[in-house]
Amino acid sequence: MKRLGKFYSWEAYSDNIAIKKCDKSVFVSSGTAVPIGIRWFFGVDALNLGEKVNIELLYENKKYKARISKESIKTARTRLFWMADLSKKFHSIYHYGMNYPSLKFKKLSSMLYEIEMIDLEKVNYDGNGNFRSEIYDKEGKKKLIYTTKYERNKKNREKAIVLHGTKCMICGFDFEEKYGEYGKDFIEVHHIKPLSNMKNEEVINPETDLVCVCPNCHRMIHRKRDSVLSIEELKKIIKNNSVK
């Protein structure tokens, strides 16, 4: 019999929408129980003991094989099983102690169901088969971080600017030219040899060890922590990607 509402960890919202509230087993096993009250959703009300119905689950635009079957005489439970490839997908997003999302099933046909992981606390059901986001992810939580900070000498920075000027030595960007008086004298100073690579304090020569660069080029130099670009490498990248 077709009924809407909650049935253990499942809830039927409409003829074509049902949601399974997940627990650890969904992420570390290959299936989940289908209670009596939700069997109609999968069209298996009259499933006989030992009988199997093959279906497909559409997850992230890819189809996965699955089946629904009734187990032994002892339990007579109906269960939904999915294949190992989908199990690996689910297992990859499982983290111990996580707040488990819910698994939304949308019936596309009697043999095909689109599935999606959703957070029921962050969506509202509009009554027409759609779950709409009402809560946005938060930012701004304070977090205490311990790190190592390498001290820079202000005098070396000033000398580098006197020697090299305030035009980016990689791309040629000039802040005064672009922003007028507001951008005058603005530039960043980059250590050719990263301070983090120094085992001890070293004498820095502003003429040979420092370069003046714009923030864009500076960020690109340090974009990958394990592969800091040289000035010439970044110049080459810019040259190779310039519009001709």
mmCIF file of C-alpha atoms in Angstrom:
data_model
loop_
_atom_site.group_PDB
_atom_site.id
_atom_site.type_symbol
_atom_site.label_atom_id
_atom_site.label_comp_id
_atom_site.label_asym_id
_atom_site.label_seq_id
_atom_site.Cartn_x
_atom_site.Cartn_y
_atom_site.Cartn_z
ATOM 1 C CA MET A 1 0.000 0.000 0.000
ATOM 2 C CA LYS A 2 1.322 3.438 -0.942
ATOM 3 C CA ARG A 3 1.771 5.702 2.083
ATOM 4 C CA LEU A 4 3.735 8.895 2.650
ATOM 5 C CA GLY A 5 5.549 9.628 5.878
ATOM 6 C CA LYS A 6 8.320 8.178 8.044
ATOM 7 C CA PHE A 7 9.198 4.507 8.215
ATOM 8 C CA TYR A 8 12.148 3.974 10.550
ATOM 9 C CA SER A 9 15.166 5.675 8.885
ATOM 10 C CA TRP A 10 13.228 6.329 5.669
ATOM 11 C CA GLU A 11 10.687 8.973 4.744
ATOM 12 C CA ALA A 12 8.494 9.039 1.637
ATOM 13 C CA TYR A 13 7.823 12.631 0.572
ATOM 14 C CA SER A 14 5.937 12.007 -2.661
ATOM 15 C CA ASP A 15 5.349 9.394 -5.343
ATOM 16 C CA ASN A 16 8.867 9.941 -6.659
ATOM 17 C CA ILE A 17 10.896 11.258 -3.687
ATOM 18 C CA ALA A 18 12.096 9.238 -0.689
ATOM 19 C CA ILE A 19 14.940 9.893 1.719
ATOM 20 C CA LYS A 20 17.064 7.488 3.726
ATOM 21 C CA LYS A 21 18.682 8.927 6.865
ATOM 22 C CA CYS A 22 22.202 7.524 6.720
ATOM 23 C CA ASP A 23 24.284 5.937 9.412
ATOM 24 C CA LYS A 24 27.766 4.430 9.345
ATOM 25 C CA SER A 25 26.572 1.227 7.619
ATOM 26 C CA VAL A 26 25.591 3.084 4.443
ATOM 27 C CA PHE A 27 29.191 4.238 3.982
ATOM 28 C CA VAL A 28 31.052 1.083 4.979
ATOM 29 C CA SER A 29 28.725 -1.616 3.613
ATOM 30 C CA SER A 30 27.058 -2.241 0.277
ATOM 31 C CA GLY A 31 23.417 -1.702 1.046
ATOM 32 C CA THR A 32 20.600 -0.765 3.385
ATOM 33 C CA ALA A 33 17.315 -2.226 4.639
ATOM 34 C CA VAL A 34 14.062 -1.293 2.916
ATOM 35 C CA PRO A 35 11.225 -1.300 5.516
ATOM 36 C CA ILE A 36 7.750 -2.557 4.676
ATOM 37 C CA GLY A 37 6.291 0.948 4.550
ATOM 38 C CA ILE A 38 8.690 2.073 1.794
ATOM 39 C CA ARG A 39 8.619 -1.024 -0.435
ATOM 40 C CA TRP A 40 5.932 0.472 -2.672
ATOM 41 C CA PHE A 41 8.379 3.243 -3.655
ATOM 42 C CA PHE A 42 10.605 0.624 -5.298
ATOM 43 C CA GLY A 43 7.675 -1.421 -6.614
ATOM 44 C CA VAL A 44 8.567 -4.493 -4.528
ATOM 45 C CA ASP A 45 5.466 -4.879 -2.347
ATOM 46 C CA ALA A 46 4.922 -8.406 -3.626
ATOM 47 C CA LEU A 47 8.554 -9.519 -3.638
ATOM 48 C CA ASN A 48 8.835 -13.231 -2.827
ATOM 49 C CA LEU A 49 11.455 -14.791 -0.586
ATOM 50 C CA GLY A 50 14.730 -15.120 -2.495
ATOM 51 C CA GLU A 51 13.458 -13.027 -5.410
ATOM 52 C CA LYS A 52 15.634 -10.204 -6.778
ATOM 53 C CA VAL A 53 14.794 -7.070 -8.736
ATOM 54 C CA ASN A 54 17.580 -5.343 -10.630
ATOM 55 C CA ILE A 55 17.612 -1.543 -10.718
ATOM 56 C CA GLU A 56 20.092 1.253 -11.488
ATOM 57 C CA LEU A 57 21.193 4.130 -9.272
ATOM 58 C CA LEU A 58 22.244 7.384 -10.926
ATOM 59 C CA TYR A 59 24.866 9.108 -8.768
ATOM 60 C CA GLU A 60 26.862 12.146 -9.907
ATOM 61 C CA ASN A 61 25.753 11.552 -13.527
ATOM 62 C CA LYS A 62 26.970 7.943 -13.545
ATOM 63 C CA LYS A 63 24.806 4.809 -13.441
ATOM 64 C CA TYR A 64 25.530 2.017 -10.956
ATOM 65 C CA LYS A 65 24.022 -1.468 -10.866
ATOM 66 C CA ALA A 66 21.916 -2.362 -7.803
ATOM 67 C CA ARG A 67 19.331 -4.908 -6.721
ATOM 68 C CA ILE A 68 16.520 -5.312 -4.211
ATOM 69 C CA SER A 69 15.962 -8.733 -2.665
ATOM 70 C CA LYS A 70 14.157 -10.439 0.190
ATOM 71 C CA GLU A 71 16.457 -12.277 2.563
ATOM 72 C CA SER A 72 16.152 -15.596 4.396
ATOM 73 C CA ILE A 73 13.058 -17.072 6.003
ATOM 74 C CA LYS A 74 14.491 -16.206 9.423
ATOM 75 C CA THR A 75 14.487 -12.441 8.842
ATOM 76 C CA ALA A 76 12.407 -11.992 5.653
ATOM 77 C CA ARG A 77 13.890 -8.521 5.367
ATOM 78 C CA THR A 78 13.945 -6.605 2.114
ATOM 79 C CA ARG A 79 17.290 -5.018 1.350
ATOM 80 C CA LEU A 80 18.744 -2.740 -1.282
ATOM 81 C CA PHE A 81 22.254 -3.702 -2.399
ATOM 82 C CA TRP A 82 24.569 -1.716 -4.653
ATOM 83 C CA MET A 83 27.693 -2.892 -6.412
ATOM 84 C CA ALA A 84 31.281 -2.482 -5.194
ATOM 85 C CA ASP A 85 32.026 0.527 -7.435
ATOM 86 C CA LEU A 86 29.332 2.612 -5.715
ATOM 87 C CA SER A 87 30.397 1.293 -2.305
ATOM 88 C CA LYS A 88 33.885 2.653 -2.972
ATOM 89 C CA LYS A 89 32.384 6.029 -3.839
ATOM 90 C CA PHE A 90 30.440 6.147 -0.570
ATOM 91 C CA HIS A 91 33.341 4.823 1.484
ATOM 92 C CA SER A 92 35.636 7.544 0.131
ATOM 93 C CA ILE A 93 33.494 10.266 1.720
ATOM 94 C CA TYR A 94 33.081 8.524 5.068
ATOM 95 C CA HIS A 95 34.959 9.975 8.037
ATOM 96 C CA TYR A 96 34.843 8.631 11.561
ATOM 97 C CA GLY A 97 32.593 10.745 13.761
ATOM 98 C CA MET A 98 31.065 12.619 10.833
ATOM 99 C CA ASN A 99 27.553 14.029 10.851
ATOM 100 C CA TYR A 100 25.948 11.696 8.378
ATOM 101 C CA PRO A 101 24.062 13.226 5.441
ATOM 102 C CA SER A 102 20.851 11.756 4.077
ATOM 103 C CA LEU A 103 20.481 9.869 0.814
ATOM 104 C CA LYS A 104 17.741 11.257 -1.423
ATOM 105 C CA PHE A 105 16.140 8.894 -3.950
ATOM 106 C CA LYS A 106 14.316 10.381 -6.929
ATOM 107 C CA LYS A 107 12.401 7.871 -9.030
ATOM 108 C CA LEU A 108 13.055 8.484 -12.721
ATOM 109 C CA SER A 109 11.463 5.197 -13.786
ATOM 110 C CA SER A 110 10.626 1.856 -12.206
ATOM 111 C CA MET A 111 14.189 0.735 -12.895
ATOM 112 C CA LEU A 112 16.189 3.962 -12.452
ATOM 113 C CA TYR A 113 16.617 6.106 -9.336
ATOM 114 C CA GLU A 114 18.701 9.261 -9.067
ATOM 115 C CA ILE A 115 20.461 9.499 -5.698
ATOM 116 C CA GLU A 116 22.045 12.494 -3.976
ATOM 117 C CA MET A 117 23.662 13.158 -0.604
ATOM 118 C CA ILE A 118 21.887 16.051 1.148
ATOM 119 C CA ASP A 119 21.890 17.699 4.562
ATOM 120 C CA LEU A 120 18.279 17.803 5.726
ATOM 121 C CA GLU A 121 19.111 20.552 8.211
ATOM 122 C CA LYS A 122 20.114 22.853 5.358
ATOM 123 C CA VAL A 123 17.263 22.290 2.920
ATOM 124 C CA ASN A 124 13.513 22.746 2.878
ATOM 125 C CA TYR A 125 11.047 20.583 0.935
ATOM 126 C CA ASP A 126 8.760 22.707 -1.249
ATOM 127 C CA GLY A 127 6.066 20.043 -1.647
ATOM 128 C CA ASN A 128 6.710 19.681 -5.372
ATOM 129 C CA GLY A 129 9.555 17.193 -5.245
ATOM 130 C CA ASN A 130 12.283 19.796 -4.727
ATOM 131 C CA PHE A 131 14.614 20.378 -1.806
ATOM 132 C CA ARG A 132 15.834 23.944 -1.764
ATOM 133 C CA SER A 133 18.817 25.271 0.164
ATOM 134 C CA GLU A 134 17.860 27.697 2.922
ATOM 135 C CA ILE A 135 21.084 27.815 4.926
ATOM 136 C CA TYR A 136 24.440 28.907 3.610
ATOM 137 C CA ASP A 137 27.770 27.620 4.877
ATOM 138 C CA LYS A 138 29.250 29.776 7.600
ATOM 139 C CA GLU A 139 32.665 31.381 7.715
ATOM 140 C CA GLY A 140 34.538 33.390 10.295
ATOM 141 C CA LYS A 141 34.962 30.828 13.087
ATOM 142 C CA LYS A 142 38.027 31.650 15.162
ATOM 143 C CA LYS A 143 40.771 29.033 15.055
ATOM 144 C CA LEU A 144 44.039 29.064 16.977
ATOM 145 C CA ILE A 145 46.976 28.095 14.752
ATOM 146 C CA TYR A 146 50.579 27.562 15.790
ATOM 147 C CA THR A 147 53.117 28.241 13.064
ATOM 148 C CA THR A 148 56.652 29.451 12.427
ATOM 149 C CA LYS A 149 57.103 33.026 11.236
ATOM 150 C CA TYR A 150 60.361 34.111 9.616
ATOM 151 C CA GLU A 151 61.467 37.600 10.572
ATOM 152 C CA ARG A 152 62.105 40.020 7.719
ATOM 153 C CA ASN A 153 64.385 43.027 7.887
ATOM 154 C CA LYS A 154 62.552 46.255 7.022
ATOM 155 C CA LYS A 155 65.806 47.969 5.975
ATOM 156 C CA ASN A 156 66.491 45.276 3.365
ATOM 157 C CA ARG A 157 63.001 45.821 1.913
ATOM 158 C CA GLU A 158 63.543 49.582 1.698
ATOM 159 C CA LYS A 159 66.953 49.131 0.027
ATOM 160 C CA ALA A 160 65.462 46.694 -2.518
ATOM 161 C CA ILE A 161 62.799 49.231 -3.491
ATOM 162 C CA VAL A 162 65.406 51.974 -3.888
ATOM 163 C CA LEU A 163 67.516 49.680 -6.084
ATOM 164 C CA HIS A 164 64.763 48.031 -8.147
ATOM 165 C CA GLY A 165 61.908 50.532 -8.112
ATOM 166 C CA THR A 166 58.193 49.919 -7.652
ATOM 167 C CA LYS A 167 57.396 48.399 -11.030
ATOM 168 C CA CYS A 168 56.932 44.610 -10.986
ATOM 169 C CA MET A 169 60.162 43.018 -12.177
ATOM 170 C CA ILE A 170 58.230 40.083 -13.664
ATOM 171 C CA CYS A 171 55.156 41.438 -15.453
ATOM 172 C CA GLY A 172 55.928 45.174 -15.419
ATOM 173 C CA PHE A 173 52.780 46.237 -13.562
ATOM 174 C CA ASP A 174 53.028 49.766 -12.126
ATOM 175 C CA PHE A 175 50.639 50.623 -9.269
ATOM 176 C CA GLU A 176 51.080 54.390 -9.546
ATOM 177 C CA GLU A 177 50.352 54.211 -13.255
ATOM 178 C CA LYS A 178 47.183 52.199 -12.633
ATOM 179 C CA TYR A 179 45.884 53.787 -9.396
ATOM 180 C CA GLY A 180 47.504 57.219 -9.394
ATOM 181 C CA GLU A 181 48.624 58.782 -6.129
ATOM 182 C CA TYR A 182 46.853 56.043 -4.136
ATOM 183 C CA GLY A 183 49.087 53.357 -5.669
ATOM 184 C CA LYS A 184 52.330 55.330 -5.426
ATOM 185 C CA ASP A 185 55.273 53.478 -3.841
ATOM 186 C CA PHE A 186 53.320 50.235 -3.417
ATOM 187 C CA ILE A 187 55.116 46.981 -4.273
ATOM 188 C CA GLU A 188 55.934 43.649 -2.641
ATOM 189 C CA VAL A 189 59.444 42.324 -2.084
ATOM 190 C CA HIS A 190 60.240 38.668 -2.782
ATOM 191 C CA HIS A 191 63.205 36.678 -1.453
ATOM 192 C CA ILE A 192 64.715 34.720 -4.348
ATOM 193 C CA LYS A 193 65.793 32.117 -1.818
ATOM 194 C CA PRO A 194 62.760 31.448 0.458
ATOM 195 C CA LEU A 195 63.447 32.229 4.116
ATOM 196 C CA SER A 196 61.920 28.879 5.037
ATOM 197 C CA ASN A 197 64.787 27.142 3.204
ATOM 198 C CA MET A 198 67.406 28.816 5.383
ATOM 199 C CA LYS A 199 68.717 26.722 8.252
ATOM 200 C CA ASN A 200 70.128 29.755 10.030
ATOM 201 C CA GLU A 201 70.106 33.526 9.702
ATOM 202 C CA GLU A 202 71.911 34.735 6.583
ATOM 203 C CA VAL A 203 73.116 38.081 5.273
ATOM 204 C CA ILE A 204 70.779 39.331 2.536
ATOM 205 C CA ASN A 205 71.990 41.429 -0.382
ATOM 206 C CA PRO A 206 68.989 43.532 -1.514
ATOM 207 C CA GLU A 207 70.437 43.893 -5.019
ATOM 208 C CA THR A 208 70.893 40.175 -5.766
ATOM 209 C CA ASP A 209 68.698 38.376 -3.222
ATOM 210 C CA LEU A 210 65.521 40.468 -3.408
ATOM 211 C CA VAL A 211 63.181 41.408 -6.256
ATOM 212 C CA CYS A 212 60.196 43.766 -6.377
ATOM 213 C CA VAL A 213 57.008 42.100 -7.612
ATOM 214 C CA CYS A 214 53.271 42.748 -7.728
ATOM 215 C CA PRO A 215 50.983 40.664 -5.444
ATOM 216 C CA ASN A 216 49.698 38.620 -8.407
ATOM 217 C CA CYS A 217 53.148 37.476 -9.453
ATOM 218 C CA HIS A 218 54.151 36.968 -5.820
ATOM 219 C CA ARG A 219 51.227 34.611 -5.236
ATOM 220 C CA MET A 220 51.961 32.697 -8.419
ATOM 221 C CA ILE A 221 55.597 32.233 -7.371
ATOM 222 C CA HIS A 222 54.480 30.678 -4.075
ATOM 223 C CA ARG A 223 51.291 28.978 -5.303
ATOM 224 C CA LYS A 224 52.719 25.488 -4.758
ATOM 225 C CA ARG A 225 54.592 25.097 -1.507
ATOM 226 C CA ASP A 226 56.706 22.240 -2.760
ATOM 227 C CA SER A 227 57.635 24.025 -5.995
ATOM 228 C CA VAL A 228 58.442 27.720 -5.633
ATOM 229 C CA LEU A 229 58.928 29.235 -9.089
ATOM 230 C CA SER A 230 62.003 31.215 -10.049
ATOM 231 C CA ILE A 231 61.653 34.678 -11.564
ATOM 232 C CA GLU A 232 62.647 33.360 -14.992
ATOM 233 C CA GLU A 233 60.195 30.445 -14.783
ATOM 234 C CA LEU A 234 57.272 32.766 -14.100
ATOM 235 C CA LYS A 235 58.364 35.159 -16.837
ATOM 236 C CA LYS A 236 58.382 32.219 -19.248
ATOM 237 C CA ILE A 237 54.888 31.168 -18.174
ATOM 238 C CA ILE A 238 53.608 34.716 -18.758
ATOM 239 C CA LYS A 239 55.308 34.890 -22.156
ATOM 240 C CA ASN A 240 53.902 31.531 -23.261
ATOM 241 C CA ASN A 241 50.374 32.555 -22.270
ATOM 242 C CA SER A 242 50.399 36.115 -23.597
ATOM 243 C CA VAL A 243 47.770 37.015 -26.174
ATOM 244 C CA LYS A 244 49.484 37.384 -29.531
#
